[in-house]
mmCIF file of C-alpha atoms in Angstrom:
data_model
loop_
_atom_site.group_PDB
_atom_site.id
_atom_site.type_symbol
_atom_site.label_atom_id
_atom_site.label_comp_id
_atom_site.label_asym_id
_atom_site.label_seq_id
_atom_site.Cartn_x
_atom_site.Cartn_y
_atom_site.Cartn_z
ATOM 1 C CA MET A 75 -6.433 23.632 5.548
ATOM 2 C CA ALA A 76 -5.583 21.363 2.631
ATOM 3 C CA THR A 77 -5.877 17.603 2.976
ATOM 4 C CA PRO A 78 -2.294 16.250 2.718
ATOM 5 C CA ASP A 79 -1.905 13.802 -0.157
ATOM 6 C CA ASP A 80 0.978 11.870 1.446
ATOM 7 C CA ARG A 81 -1.372 9.772 3.589
ATOM 8 C CA ARG A 82 -4.681 7.907 3.443
ATOM 9 C CA TYR A 83 -7.986 8.513 5.243
ATOM 10 C CA THR A 84 -10.983 6.707 6.715
ATOM 11 C CA ASP A 85 -14.620 7.687 6.461
ATOM 12 C CA GLN A 86 -14.464 8.096 10.264
ATOM 13 C CA HIS A 87 -11.963 10.992 9.821
ATOM 14 C CA GLU A 88 -8.713 9.307 10.836
ATOM 15 C CA TRP A 89 -5.560 9.608 8.754
ATOM 16 C CA ALA A 90 -2.868 6.953 8.310
ATOM 17 C CA LEU A 91 0.715 7.446 7.137
ATOM 18 C CA VAL A 92 3.362 4.740 6.706
ATOM 19 C CA GLN A 93 6.318 5.858 8.841
ATOM 20 C CA GLY A 94 8.776 3.114 7.889
ATOM 21 C CA THR A 95 9.398 -0.118 9.780
ATOM 22 C CA ASP A 96 10.208 -1.213 13.314
ATOM 23 C CA GLY A 97 12.849 -3.525 11.868
ATOM 24 C CA THR A 98 10.402 -6.157 10.653
ATOM 25 C CA SER A 99 6.887 -4.685 10.365
ATOM 26 C CA PRO A 100 5.618 -1.570 8.598
ATOM 27 C CA VAL A 101 4.641 1.139 11.106
ATOM 28 C CA VAL A 102 1.583 3.279 10.409
ATOM 29 C CA ARG A 103 1.124 6.591 12.234
ATOM 30 C CA VAL A 104 -2.523 7.493 12.942
ATOM 31 C CA GLY A 105 -4.248 10.760 13.801
ATOM 32 C CA ILE A 106 -7.499 12.598 13.255
ATOM 33 C CA THR A 107 -8.034 14.953 10.344
ATOM 34 C CA HIS A 108 -8.235 18.727 10.357
ATOM 35 C CA HIS A 109 -11.940 18.378 9.517
ATOM 36 C CA ALA A 110 -12.488 16.173 12.595
ATOM 37 C CA GLN A 111 -10.615 18.410 15.034
ATOM 38 C CA ASP A 112 -12.399 21.462 13.637
ATOM 39 C CA ALA A 113 -15.806 19.815 14.117
ATOM 40 C CA LEU A 114 -14.888 18.766 17.664
ATOM 41 C CA GLY A 115 -13.724 22.195 18.778
ATOM 42 C CA ASP A 116 -11.239 22.673 21.614
ATOM 43 C CA ILE A 117 -9.831 19.253 22.566
ATOM 44 C CA VAL A 118 -9.407 18.892 26.330
ATOM 45 C CA PHE A 119 -8.645 15.168 26.860
ATOM 46 C CA VAL A 120 -7.373 12.207 24.846
ATOM 47 C CA GLN A 121 -7.597 8.537 25.846
ATOM 48 C CA LEU A 122 -5.216 6.324 23.878
ATOM 49 C CA PRO A 123 -4.699 2.540 23.885
ATOM 50 C CA GLU A 124 -1.858 0.809 25.712
ATOM 51 C CA VAL A 125 1.336 0.026 23.826
ATOM 52 C CA GLY A 126 1.127 -3.636 22.866
ATOM 53 C CA ALA A 127 -2.650 -3.638 22.368
ATOM 54 C CA GLU A 128 -3.851 -5.527 19.302
ATOM 55 C CA VAL A 129 -6.149 -3.492 17.061
ATOM 56 C CA ALA A 130 -8.303 -4.216 14.033
ATOM 57 C CA PRO A 131 -9.699 -1.909 11.345
ATOM 58 C CA GLY A 132 -12.863 -0.124 12.403
ATOM 59 C CA THR A 133 -12.544 -0.911 16.119
ATOM 60 C CA ALA A 134 -12.456 1.870 18.696
ATOM 61 C CA ILE A 135 -8.960 2.364 20.104
ATOM 62 C CA GLY A 136 -9.492 5.510 22.149
ATOM 63 C CA GLU A 137 -11.424 8.726 22.616
ATOM 64 C CA VAL A 138 -11.010 12.419 21.988
ATOM 65 C CA GLU A 139 -12.971 14.695 24.329
ATOM 66 C CA SER A 140 -13.663 18.299 23.440
ATOM 67 C CA THR A 141 -15.689 21.128 24.883
ATOM 68 C CA LYS A 142 -18.504 19.982 22.559
ATOM 69 C CA SER A 143 -18.484 16.172 22.689
ATOM 70 C CA VAL A 144 -16.615 12.889 23.030
ATOM 71 C CA SER A 145 -15.676 10.984 19.878
ATOM 72 C CA ASP A 146 -14.204 7.532 19.411
ATOM 73 C CA ILE A 147 -10.946 7.034 17.549
ATOM 74 C CA TYR A 148 -10.983 4.036 15.203
ATOM 75 C CA ALA A 149 -8.061 1.918 14.020
ATOM 76 C CA PRO A 150 -7.600 2.237 10.254
ATOM 77 C CA VAL A 151 -5.353 -0.850 10.072
ATOM 78 C CA LYS A 152 -4.740 -4.210 11.761
ATOM 79 C CA GLY A 153 -1.727 -4.521 14.020
ATOM 80 C CA VAL A 154 -0.187 -3.852 17.415
ATOM 81 C CA VAL A 155 0.114 -0.430 19.022
ATOM 82 C CA ALA A 156 3.847 0.338 18.904
ATOM 83 C CA ALA A 157 3.740 3.854 20.404
ATOM 84 C CA VAL A 158 1.316 6.469 21.688
ATOM 85 C CA ASN A 159 1.822 10.225 21.619
ATOM 86 C CA GLU A 160 2.522 10.859 25.309
ATOM 87 C CA ARG A 161 2.641 14.605 24.655
ATOM 88 C CA LEU A 162 -1.153 14.602 24.347
ATOM 89 C CA THR A 163 -1.587 13.648 28.024
ATOM 90 C CA ASP A 164 -0.518 17.132 29.116
ATOM 91 C CA ALA A 165 -1.267 19.008 25.886
ATOM 92 C CA PRO A 166 -4.323 17.521 24.112
ATOM 93 C CA GLU A 167 -4.833 20.853 22.337
ATOM 94 C CA THR A 168 -1.823 19.898 20.174
ATOM 95 C CA ILE A 169 -4.330 18.001 18.015
ATOM 96 C CA ASN A 170 -6.158 21.271 17.275
ATOM 97 C CA ALA A 171 -2.928 23.133 16.531
ATOM 98 C CA ASP A 172 -1.233 20.473 14.364
ATOM 99 C CA PRO A 173 -3.485 17.492 13.511
ATOM 100 C CA TYR A 174 -1.193 16.196 10.743
ATOM 101 C CA GLY A 175 2.085 16.622 12.646
ATOM 102 C CA ALA A 176 2.717 16.910 16.389
ATOM 103 C CA GLY A 177 -0.937 15.974 17.095
ATOM 104 C CA TRP A 178 -0.552 12.368 15.914
ATOM 105 C CA LEU A 179 -2.175 9.740 18.161
ATOM 106 C CA VAL A 180 -0.637 6.269 17.802
ATOM 107 C CA ASP A 181 1.833 4.224 15.779
ATOM 108 C CA ILE A 182 0.641 0.762 14.767
ATOM 109 C CA ALA A 183 3.027 -2.026 13.705
ATOM 110 C CA VAL A 184 1.271 -3.886 10.894
ATOM 111 C CA PRO A 185 1.889 -7.571 10.061
ATOM 112 C CA VAL A 186 4.285 -7.900 7.114
ATOM 113 C CA GLU A 187 1.925 -10.196 5.203
ATOM 114 C CA VAL A 188 -0.653 -7.396 4.893
ATOM 115 C CA GLY A 189 1.145 -5.843 1.906
ATOM 116 C CA ASP A 190 0.305 -2.137 1.515
ATOM 117 C CA PRO A 191 -1.179 -1.473 4.975
ATOM 118 C CA ILE A 192 -3.089 1.660 3.928
ATOM 119 C CA GLY A 193 -3.814 0.811 0.285
ATOM 120 C CA LEU A 194 -7.540 0.254 0.830
ATOM 121 C CA LEU A 195 -8.113 3.587 2.598
ATOM 122 C CA LEU A 196 -9.328 6.765 0.900
ATOM 123 C CA ASP A 197 -6.802 8.953 -0.903
ATOM 124 C CA ALA A 198 -6.833 12.721 -0.283
ATOM 125 C CA ALA A 199 -9.157 13.474 -3.215
ATOM 126 C CA ALA A 200 -11.700 10.842 -2.143
ATOM 127 C CA TYR A 201 -11.583 12.049 1.463
ATOM 128 C CA GLN A 202 -12.024 15.663 0.365
ATOM 129 C CA ALA A 203 -15.054 14.616 -1.714
ATOM 130 C CA LEU A 204 -16.455 12.793 1.327
ATOM 131 C CA ILE A 205 -16.267 15.830 3.605
ATOM 132 C CA GLU A 206 -17.515 18.234 0.943
ATOM 133 C CA GLY A 207 -20.512 15.945 0.389
ATOM 134 C CA SER A 208 -21.483 15.846 4.059
#
């Protein structure tokens, strides 16, 4: 599967895509990459943060459990959790089927003063180079 170039990536295998605003703050949708879900195998459980939780880049905000292991999910940006993908409670395998679409994890409202909330993350080419080098 190709790495979509409409979003940015972390070296921990999360993706981030600016969704628009919540009226005042930019909202960034977060998920795990195809590479990450493929390495995990069949996902059987997802633990996500509470709406309203404050998050910071690089801090664990949840877990993805698969038949192989449990992996932390890390926030790629600073902000407040604006929404979680409730669908994953009953259908965590959605992440395997559609990691860049219906398998999204959380939306994070980012403070306006941040500027480009995902500008410092890896672009698709840099992320692809990272996973090909590992």
